[in-house]
Short mmCIF file of C-alpha atoms in Angstrom, two decimals:
data_model
loop_
_atom_site.label_atom_id
_atom_site.label_comp_id
_atom_site.label_asym_id
_atom_site.label_seq_id
_atom_site.Cartn_x
_atom_site.Cartn_y
_atom_site.Cartn_z
CA MET P 227 12.31 -27.39 76.44
CA ARG P 228 8.63 -27.91 75.68
CA GLN P 229 9.43 -31.11 73.77
CA ARG P 230 11.50 -32.45 76.67
CA LEU P 231 8.68 -31.65 79.08
CA THR P 232 6.27 -33.60 76.88
CA ILE P 233 8.56 -36.62 76.89
CA ILE P 234 9.00 -36.45 80.67
CA LEU P 235 5.24 -36.19 81.24
CA THR P 236 4.64 -39.12 78.87
CA PHE P 237 7.07 -41.30 80.81
CA ALA P 238 5.50 -40.25 84.11
CA VAL P 239 2.01 -41.20 82.87
CA ILE P 240 3.22 -44.56 81.53
CA ILE P 241 5.04 -45.44 84.77
CA GLY P 242 1.97 -44.40 86.77
CA LEU P 243 -0.27 -46.63 84.66
CA LEU P 244 2.11 -49.57 85.02
CA ALA P 245 2.21 -49.11 88.80
CA LEU P 246 -1.59 -48.96 88.88
CA VAL P 247 -1.88 -52.16 86.83
CA SER P 248 0.59 -53.91 89.15
CA SER P 249 -1.28 -52.84 92.26
CA ILE P 250 -4.63 -53.95 90.81
CA ARG P 251 -3.21 -57.22 89.56
CA TYR P 252 -1.53 -58.14 92.83
CA VAL P 253 -4.04 -56.86 95.37
CA LYS P 254 -4.32 -59.51 98.05
CA LYS P 255 -7.43 -61.53 97.42
CA GLU P 256 -9.45 -63.32 100.01
CA LYS P 257 -8.91 -67.03 100.08
CA GLN P 258 -11.69 -68.81 98.27
CA GLN P 259 -13.67 -71.33 100.27
CA ASP P 260 -13.59 -74.97 99.25
CA PHE P 261 -16.84 -76.71 98.38
CA GLU P 262 -17.34 -80.44 98.58
CA ILE P 263 -19.42 -80.37 95.43
CA ALA P 264 -16.44 -78.93 93.51
CA PRO P 265 -13.33 -80.17 95.35
CA ASN P 266 -9.68 -79.65 94.53
CA ARG P 267 -7.88 -82.95 95.16
CA SER P 268 -4.40 -81.75 94.23
CA THR P 269 -1.38 -82.39 96.45
CA TYR P 270 -0.54 -78.70 96.00
CA HIS P 271 -3.82 -77.61 97.59
CA SER P 272 -3.79 -76.90 101.32
CA GLY P 273 -7.55 -76.40 101.65
CA PRO P 274 -9.86 -78.97 103.28
CA THR P 275 -10.48 -80.85 100.01
CA GLY P 276 -6.79 -81.02 99.05
CA VAL P 277 -4.29 -83.82 99.70
CA ARG P 278 -1.25 -81.75 100.59
CA ALA P 279 -1.13 -82.82 104.25
CA PHE P 280 -0.93 -86.50 103.30
CA PHE P 281 1.69 -85.86 100.62
CA ASP P 282 3.86 -83.80 102.99
CA PHE P 283 3.53 -86.48 105.68
CA LEU P 284 4.76 -89.15 103.28
CA HIS P 285 7.67 -87.00 102.17
CA GLU P 286 8.74 -86.01 105.68
CA SER P 287 8.38 -89.61 106.89
CA GLY P 288 11.04 -90.75 104.45
CA TYR P 289 8.83 -92.40 101.83
CA LYS P 290 9.75 -91.96 98.18
CA VAL P 291 6.94 -89.83 96.79
CA ILE P 292 6.68 -87.44 93.83
CA ARG P 293 4.12 -85.37 91.98
CA TRP P 294 3.62 -86.85 88.48
CA ARG P 295 3.06 -84.02 85.99
CA ASP P 296 3.41 -85.93 82.72
CA GLN P 297 1.04 -88.05 80.67
CA PRO P 298 0.62 -91.73 81.62
CA GLN P 299 2.51 -92.70 78.46
CA LYS P 300 5.70 -91.66 80.24
CA LEU P 301 5.16 -94.53 82.68
CA LEU P 302 6.21 -96.93 79.89
CA THR P 303 9.52 -95.12 79.36
CA ASP P 304 12.71 -95.18 81.40
CA ALA P 305 11.38 -92.29 83.49
CA GLY P 306 8.48 -94.43 84.72
CA LYS P 307 10.37 -97.62 85.51
CA GLU P 308 11.08 -96.55 89.09
CA ILE P 309 7.42 -95.81 89.85
CA LYS P 310 5.74 -98.72 91.61
CA THR P 311 2.49 -97.05 92.77
CA PHE P 312 0.44 -94.57 90.76
CA VAL P 313 -2.28 -92.69 92.65
CA VAL P 314 -5.28 -90.80 91.28
CA VAL P 315 -7.35 -88.91 93.86
CA GLY P 316 -10.83 -87.53 93.26
CA GLN P 317 -12.60 -86.52 90.11
CA THR P 318 -9.91 -85.25 87.77
CA ARG P 319 -10.08 -81.88 86.04
CA VAL P 320 -8.51 -83.22 82.84
CA ARG P 321 -10.14 -86.22 81.18
CA PHE P 322 -8.20 -89.39 80.47
CA THR P 323 -7.84 -90.02 76.75
CA ASP P 324 -8.03 -93.45 75.14
CA ALA P 325 -4.27 -93.44 74.55
CA GLU P 326 -3.64 -92.60 78.21
CA ARG P 327 -5.98 -95.36 79.43
CA GLU P 328 -4.26 -97.84 77.12
CA ALA P 329 -0.80 -96.84 78.36
CA LEU P 330 -1.95 -97.05 81.98
CA THR P 331 -3.42 -100.52 81.38
CA LYS P 332 -0.12 -101.76 79.96
CA TRP P 333 1.78 -100.33 82.89
CA ILE P 334 -0.53 -102.08 85.40
CA ALA P 335 -0.34 -105.40 83.55
CA ALA P 336 3.47 -105.13 83.61
CA GLY P 337 3.46 -105.07 87.42
CA GLY P 338 2.40 -101.59 88.53
CA CYS P 339 0.03 -100.77 91.38
CA TYR P 340 -2.80 -98.43 90.41
CA VAL P 341 -4.65 -96.73 93.28
CA VAL P 342 -7.94 -94.92 92.61
CA ILE P 343 -9.44 -92.89 95.47
CA ASP P 344 -12.79 -91.50 94.37
CA ARG P 345 -16.50 -91.75 95.08
CA ASN P 346 -16.93 -93.24 91.63
CA PRO P 347 -13.75 -95.33 91.33
CA LEU P 348 -15.17 -97.32 88.42
CA ASN P 349 -15.62 -94.25 86.24
CA GLU P 350 -14.79 -95.41 82.74
CA GLU P 351 -12.57 -92.38 82.32
CA LYS P 352 -10.27 -93.82 84.97
CA GLU P 353 -10.60 -97.56 85.09
CA LYS P 354 -12.29 -99.14 82.15
CA ASP P 355 -10.65 -102.56 82.32
CA LYS P 356 -12.59 -105.07 84.42
CA THR P 357 -11.76 -108.42 85.87
CA SER P 358 -13.92 -111.43 85.20
CA TRP P 359 -15.76 -110.34 88.37
CA ASP P 360 -17.96 -107.28 88.06
CA ILE P 361 -17.64 -104.42 90.57
CA ILE P 362 -20.62 -102.09 90.93
CA SER P 363 -20.29 -98.70 92.62
CA ARG P 364 -23.25 -96.88 94.21
CA GLU P 365 -23.33 -93.32 95.52
CA LEU P 366 -25.55 -93.17 98.59
CA GLU P 367 -25.70 -89.39 99.05
CA PHE P 368 -24.60 -86.48 96.90
CA PRO P 369 -23.07 -83.35 98.53
CA ALA P 370 -25.13 -80.17 98.47
CA PHE P 371 -23.85 -76.69 97.66
CA ASP P 372 -23.89 -75.56 101.29
CA VAL P 373 -21.74 -78.41 102.62
CA ASN P 374 -18.51 -77.12 104.15
CA PRO P 375 -15.70 -79.70 103.76
CA ALA P 376 -13.83 -78.14 106.69
CA ASN P 377 -16.76 -78.86 109.03
CA VAL P 378 -16.29 -82.40 110.34
CA GLN P 379 -19.85 -82.52 111.71
CA GLN P 380 -21.33 -81.68 108.31
CA MET P 381 -19.11 -84.21 106.57
CA THR P 382 -19.46 -87.14 109.00
CA GLY P 383 -22.76 -86.50 110.79
CA ASP P 384 -24.62 -89.75 111.62
CA VAL P 385 -21.84 -91.79 109.98
CA VAL P 386 -20.85 -95.03 111.72
CA ALA P 387 -17.15 -95.90 111.55
CA LEU P 388 -16.31 -98.87 109.33
CA GLN P 389 -14.16 -101.76 110.49
CA PRO P 390 -11.99 -104.23 108.57
CA VAL P 391 -13.76 -107.35 107.38
CA GLN P 392 -10.60 -109.46 107.39
CA PRO P 393 -6.92 -109.12 108.33
CA THR P 394 -4.91 -108.03 105.29
CA VAL P 395 -1.87 -105.93 104.58
CA PHE P 396 -4.23 -103.00 104.03
CA THR P 397 -6.01 -103.38 107.38
CA HIS P 398 -2.88 -103.77 109.52
CA ASN P 399 -3.21 -101.76 112.76
CA ILE P 400 -6.68 -100.58 111.70
CA GLN P 401 -9.45 -100.48 114.29
CA SER P 402 -11.91 -98.33 112.38
CA VAL P 403 -12.00 -95.72 109.62
CA LEU P 404 -14.43 -92.83 109.41
CA PRO P 405 -15.57 -91.96 105.87
CA SER P 406 -17.79 -89.03 104.96
CA ARG P 407 -21.55 -89.10 104.48
CA PHE P 408 -20.92 -89.04 100.74
CA ALA P 409 -18.75 -92.13 100.51
CA SER P 410 -20.00 -94.61 97.91
CA ARG P 411 -20.11 -98.38 98.32
CA MET P 412 -18.88 -101.11 95.99
CA THR P 413 -20.39 -104.51 95.41
CA VAL P 414 -18.66 -107.52 93.87
CA VAL P 415 -20.81 -109.61 91.52
CA PRO P 416 -19.65 -113.20 90.80
CA PRO P 417 -19.38 -114.35 87.18
CA GLN P 418 -22.46 -116.61 87.47
CA GLU P 419 -24.67 -113.70 88.48
CA ILE P 420 -23.27 -111.61 85.66
CA GLU P 421 -24.36 -114.15 83.07
CA GLN P 422 -27.89 -114.20 84.54
CA ARG P 423 -28.26 -110.41 84.46
CA ASP P 424 -29.64 -108.86 81.29
CA ASP P 425 -28.20 -105.44 82.10
CA ALA P 426 -24.72 -106.77 82.87
CA PRO P 427 -22.05 -104.26 81.66
CA SER P 428 -19.45 -105.33 79.14
CA PHE P 429 -15.95 -106.07 80.44
CA THR P 430 -12.57 -107.17 79.18
CA GLU P 431 -11.19 -110.53 80.21
CA THR P 432 -7.66 -110.53 81.54
CA GLU P 433 -5.17 -113.18 80.62
CA GLY P 434 -6.24 -116.33 82.46
CA LYS P 435 -8.83 -116.61 85.18
CA SER P 436 -8.50 -113.66 87.60
CA PRO P 437 -9.08 -114.28 91.31
CA ALA P 438 -12.00 -112.58 93.01
CA PRO P 439 -11.55 -109.00 94.19
CA VAL P 440 -10.74 -108.72 97.88
CA MET P 441 -12.86 -106.52 100.19
CA HIS P 442 -10.88 -105.06 103.08
CA VAL P 443 -13.21 -102.52 104.72
CA ALA P 444 -16.99 -102.75 104.39
CA ASP P 445 -20.36 -102.54 106.12
CA ASP P 446 -23.87 -103.76 105.34
CA LYS P 447 -24.16 -101.21 102.49
CA GLY P 448 -21.10 -102.47 100.63
CA ALA P 449 -17.32 -102.29 100.48
CA LEU P 450 -15.26 -99.13 101.01
CA LEU P 451 -11.92 -100.66 99.98
CA ILE P 452 -11.38 -103.33 97.30
CA ASP P 453 -8.36 -104.50 95.37
CA TYR P 454 -7.79 -107.06 92.64
CA THR P 455 -5.01 -108.29 90.42
CA TYR P 456 -4.60 -107.30 86.79
CA GLY P 457 -1.92 -109.17 84.88
CA SER P 458 1.22 -108.87 86.97
CA GLY P 459 -0.05 -105.70 88.66
CA ARG P 460 -2.78 -104.68 91.03
CA VAL P 461 -5.67 -102.20 91.18
CA VAL P 462 -6.82 -100.70 94.48
CA LEU P 463 -10.17 -98.91 94.76
CA LEU P 464 -11.05 -96.65 97.72
CA SER P 465 -14.51 -95.11 97.37
CA ASP P 466 -14.08 -91.95 99.52
CA PRO P 467 -11.40 -89.29 98.92
CA TYR P 468 -12.37 -87.62 102.22
CA ILE P 469 -10.28 -90.26 104.02
CA VAL P 470 -7.03 -88.86 102.52
CA SER P 471 -8.10 -85.20 102.35
CA ASN P 472 -6.59 -82.51 104.57
CA SER P 473 -9.80 -82.38 106.59
CA GLY P 474 -10.50 -86.09 107.04
CA ILE P 475 -7.10 -87.78 107.24
CA LYS P 476 -6.81 -86.99 110.97
CA LEU P 477 -10.01 -88.87 111.90
CA ASN P 478 -9.89 -92.38 113.45
CA ASP P 479 -7.41 -94.61 111.58
CA ASN P 480 -7.82 -92.89 108.21
CA LEU P 481 -4.12 -91.97 108.03
CA GLN P 482 -3.04 -95.54 108.84
CA LEU P 483 -5.32 -96.93 106.16
CA ALA P 484 -3.92 -94.50 103.56
CA LEU P 485 -0.37 -95.43 104.57
CA ASN P 486 -1.11 -99.15 104.31
CA ILE P 487 -2.54 -98.75 100.82
CA LEU P 488 0.30 -96.69 99.35
CA THR P 489 3.22 -98.34 101.12
CA ALA P 490 2.15 -101.96 100.61
CA ARG P 491 4.71 -102.05 97.82
CA GLU P 492 8.21 -100.71 98.18
CA GLY P 493 9.31 -98.17 95.64
CA LEU P 494 8.43 -94.74 94.32
CA ILE P 495 4.88 -93.43 94.82
CA ALA P 496 3.56 -90.98 92.20
CA PHE P 497 0.48 -88.78 92.70
CA ASP P 498 -1.15 -87.86 89.40
CA GLU P 499 -1.08 -84.07 89.05
CA PHE P 500 -1.28 -84.01 85.27
CA HIS P 501 -5.02 -84.73 85.33
CA GLN P 502 -5.49 -82.25 88.18
CA GLY P 503 -4.53 -79.49 85.74
CA ARG P 504 -0.85 -79.36 86.76
CA GLY P 505 0.84 -80.28 83.51
CA PRO P 506 4.57 -80.01 82.83
CA ILE P 507 6.20 -76.55 82.86
CA GLN P 508 7.47 -75.76 79.37
CA ASN P 509 9.60 -72.85 80.59
CA SER P 510 11.35 -73.59 83.87
CA PHE P 511 12.35 -69.94 84.34
CA SER P 512 8.79 -68.62 84.05
CA GLY P 513 7.51 -71.54 86.10
CA TYR P 514 9.89 -70.67 88.91
CA PHE P 515 8.40 -67.16 89.14
CA GLU P 516 4.81 -68.29 88.53
CA GLY P 517 2.39 -66.54 90.86
CA THR P 518 4.79 -63.69 91.69
CA PRO P 519 4.95 -60.13 90.29
CA VAL P 520 8.46 -60.73 88.94
CA LEU P 521 7.31 -61.56 85.40
CA LEU P 522 5.01 -58.53 85.23
CA ILE P 523 7.74 -56.23 86.56
CA ALA P 524 10.20 -57.61 84.00
CA GLY P 525 7.67 -56.95 81.25
CA GLN P 526 7.15 -53.40 82.44
CA VAL P 527 10.90 -52.74 82.57
CA GLY P 528 11.23 -54.11 79.04
CA LEU P 529 8.42 -51.83 77.85
CA ILE P 530 10.11 -48.79 79.41
CA LEU P 531 13.43 -49.71 77.76
CA LEU P 532 11.69 -50.00 74.38
CA LEU P 533 10.13 -46.57 74.89
CA VAL P 534 13.53 -45.11 75.79
CA LEU P 535 15.11 -46.62 72.67
CA TRP P 536 12.21 -45.36 70.57
CA THR P 537 12.55 -41.81 71.88
CA LYS P 538 16.31 -41.90 71.38
CA GLY P 539 15.86 -43.01 67.79
CA ASN P 540 13.37 -40.29 66.89
CA ARG P 541 13.97 -36.55 66.47
CA PHE P 542 11.48 -34.29 68.21
CA GLY P 543 12.75 -31.01 66.71
CA ARG P 544 14.86 -29.46 63.99
CA PRO P 545 18.35 -30.91 63.54
CA LEU P 546 21.08 -28.92 65.32
CA PRO P 547 24.80 -29.02 64.55
CA LEU P 548 27.03 -30.59 67.13
CA ARG P 549 28.69 -28.15 69.47
CA GLN P 550 32.38 -27.77 68.71
CA VAL P 551 34.27 -27.77 71.98
CA ASP P 552 37.89 -26.68 72.08
CA ARG P 553 39.45 -29.26 74.35
CA ARG P 554 42.77 -27.39 74.62
CA SER P 555 43.23 -24.82 77.39
CA SER P 556 45.00 -21.49 76.96
CA LEU P 557 47.68 -22.49 79.40
CA GLU P 558 48.36 -25.62 77.41
CA PHE P 559 48.82 -23.49 74.30
CA VAL P 560 51.17 -21.11 76.15
CA ALA P 561 53.22 -24.00 77.52
CA SER P 562 53.52 -25.54 74.06
CA MET P 563 54.62 -22.27 72.46
CA ALA P 564 57.14 -21.60 75.23
CA GLU P 565 58.68 -25.04 74.79
CA LEU P 566 58.91 -24.57 71.02
CA GLN P 567 60.52 -21.16 71.38
CA GLN P 568 62.99 -22.48 73.93
CA ARG P 569 64.03 -25.39 71.75
CA ALA P 570 64.37 -23.08 68.71
CA ARG P 571 66.19 -20.49 70.87
CA ALA P 572 63.73 -17.91 69.50
CA PHE P 573 64.02 -15.59 72.50
CA ASP P 574 63.09 -12.64 70.31
CA LEU P 575 59.62 -14.17 69.82
CA ALA P 576 59.14 -14.49 73.55
CA ILE P 577 60.17 -10.85 74.07
CA GLU P 578 57.87 -9.81 71.22
CA ASN P 579 54.84 -11.57 72.75
CA ILE P 580 55.34 -9.92 76.12
CA TYR P 581 56.55 -6.45 74.94
CA THR P 582 53.76 -6.03 72.36
CA ARG P 583 51.06 -6.36 75.01
CA MET P 584 53.15 -4.27 77.45
CA ARG P 585 53.56 -1.39 74.97
CA ARG P 586 49.82 -1.36 74.29
CA VAL P 587 49.10 -1.09 78.00
CA LEU P 588 51.74 1.63 78.46
CA ALA P 589 50.34 3.67 75.55
CA ARG P 590 46.84 3.40 77.01
CA HIS P 591 48.18 4.38 80.44
CA ALA P 592 50.04 7.38 78.94
CA GLY P 593 46.97 8.45 76.96
CA VAL P 594 48.71 8.32 73.58
CA ASP P 595 48.47 6.22 70.42
CA TYR P 596 50.13 2.81 70.21
CA ASN P 597 52.47 4.01 67.42
CA SER P 598 53.66 7.06 69.37
CA PRO P 599 57.45 7.38 69.91
CA ARG P 600 59.10 5.71 72.86
CA SER P 601 60.29 9.03 74.28
CA GLU P 602 56.77 10.49 74.31
CA ILE P 603 55.31 7.40 75.99
CA ALA P 604 58.11 7.33 78.59
CA SER P 605 57.87 11.07 79.34
CA ARG P 606 54.10 11.01 79.80
CA ILE P 607 54.27 7.98 82.09
CA ALA P 608 57.10 9.60 84.11
CA ALA P 609 54.98 12.72 84.46
CA ARG P 610 52.14 10.70 85.97
CA GLY P 611 54.25 8.59 88.34
CA THR P 612 57.62 8.08 90.02
CA ILE P 613 59.19 5.96 87.31
CA ASP P 614 62.31 7.36 85.52
CA ALA P 615 61.64 8.32 81.88
CA ASN P 616 65.17 7.49 80.67
CA ARG P 617 65.10 4.10 82.37
CA LEU P 618 61.75 3.23 80.79
CA GLU P 619 62.77 4.47 77.33
CA THR P 620 66.03 2.46 77.52
CA LEU P 621 64.09 -0.71 78.43
CA MET P 622 61.67 -0.18 75.54
CA ARG P 623 64.57 0.45 73.09
CA GLU P 624 66.39 -2.74 74.16
CA CYS P 625 63.22 -4.82 73.73
CA GLU P 626 62.57 -3.39 70.26
CA GLU P 627 66.20 -4.03 69.24
CA VAL P 628 65.87 -7.72 70.24
CA ILE P 629 62.59 -7.94 68.35
CA ASN P 630 64.23 -6.38 65.29
CA GLY P 631 66.98 -9.02 65.23
CA ARG P 632 69.69 -8.15 67.72
CA PRO P 633 71.22 -11.35 69.15
CA CYS P 634 69.96 -12.20 72.62
CA THR P 635 70.82 -14.92 75.11
CA TRP P 636 68.34 -16.60 77.37
CA ARG P 637 69.79 -14.81 80.41
CA GLU P 638 69.32 -11.42 78.71
CA SER P 639 65.75 -12.32 77.65
CA ILE P 640 64.89 -13.29 81.24
CA ASP P 641 66.40 -10.00 82.47
CA LEU P 642 64.30 -7.99 80.00
CA VAL P 643 61.12 -9.80 81.04
CA ARG P 644 61.94 -9.23 84.72
CA ARG P 645 62.43 -5.48 84.11
CA LEU P 646 59.13 -5.30 82.18
CA ARG P 647 57.32 -6.94 85.13
CA GLU P 648 58.93 -4.44 87.53
CA VAL P 649 57.58 -1.54 85.45
CA GLU P 650 54.19 -3.22 85.45
CA ARG P 651 54.32 -3.57 89.22
CA ASP P 652 55.54 -0.01 89.82
CA LEU P 653 52.78 1.47 87.68
CA GLY P 654 50.14 -0.81 89.23
CA LEU P 655 48.99 -2.08 85.84
CA ARG P 656 48.37 -5.66 87.08
CA MET P 657 48.53 -7.02 83.53
CA ARG P 658 49.51 -10.52 84.68
CA GLN P 659 46.40 -10.83 86.88
CA ARG P 660 44.24 -9.77 83.95
CA GLU P 661 45.89 -12.30 81.65
CA ALA P 662 45.45 -15.09 84.21
CA ARG P 663 41.78 -14.19 84.57
CA GLN P 664 41.27 -14.19 80.82
CA ALA P 665 43.01 -17.57 80.54
CA ALA P 666 40.76 -19.02 83.25
CA GLU P 667 37.65 -17.73 81.47
CA ASN P 668 38.73 -19.39 78.22
CA ILE P 669 39.23 -22.83 79.82
#
């Protein structure tokens, strides 16, 4: 009992610890505030720096849009043939490798549209291939730690809305767009000025003479939106991710500008989530339950099952023999013996079974020994009751004669048993009740 109590207490402690770990692990945490200095530009993010509102709007408006969670090399395979526009928003959390930049360059040259929305859209990690025209990006103001991206006044204070500089497919139905204070500006430098500059950056010539980049939205500080051709494809640069963020897309014509940029080409639009830290899910089952307590609960259940199997496979005391249980009842034995005796017509055995016990009870009732003569037993019993001594002695003699071999029919055997039960009833011995009680106790 002490060993079982130890096992039960051990299980109780383990289950309590697992419940405590679950409650600590899944205590509701306060939602972390977004900071403009460290934004999260994922389409999964619903905070002010995220792009989920724009992605959901595109999806619900019927545009073909997906979240791309594979490496850019997949764009060159059959899986990437349907993608016509590839979008990268903000400073990515995963750096582009040389192989990824090379694959992306081939995809653009083959006819893809590459859209970069960032305050440094010419970051060499994203777009290292230049046209024969140089594009210079300048950040005018850098966000401080205390800037709240959800506060429109902090993000756009003293900012003058920008207007289109010429009618293009990107500026259709655009009156003005309102960028943030931290939007950078881009400047296009002609090839002649590049040759005269000593600090001109190196660039890669495209096949043939590329046309000049086109500025769509700009002010006196520089361009906010530029695009240019690259091979058979096109590159679009927007120098402020606040325009497509959850907080800024509702201002002025920012939503219309974002729609014009991404829907200028028909086909599937893919937002890069791989470089936002949302790589492919290796295990779809675990990915489905990611962020829920289901996986932890399953692990705890598995641990408990292992503990149960371990305790079942170990002996916590001395070995005990298995208990031998007699699965046959007394009544079943009696019924079997009666059927055998009936089939064998061994009525003498039936009389012997009943008379032997009856004689023992009569001898005890008479106060004599079991081997005493019939006459003595009958006379003593007659002296103590109303039963006739001759009648009792005759019944006992007939039973003993059948037991000793006198032929007996089944009718005679039933008559003898009936007469024995009448004697039992007259004397108040209640032997049958005692036998039934003993049989019930043995079951």
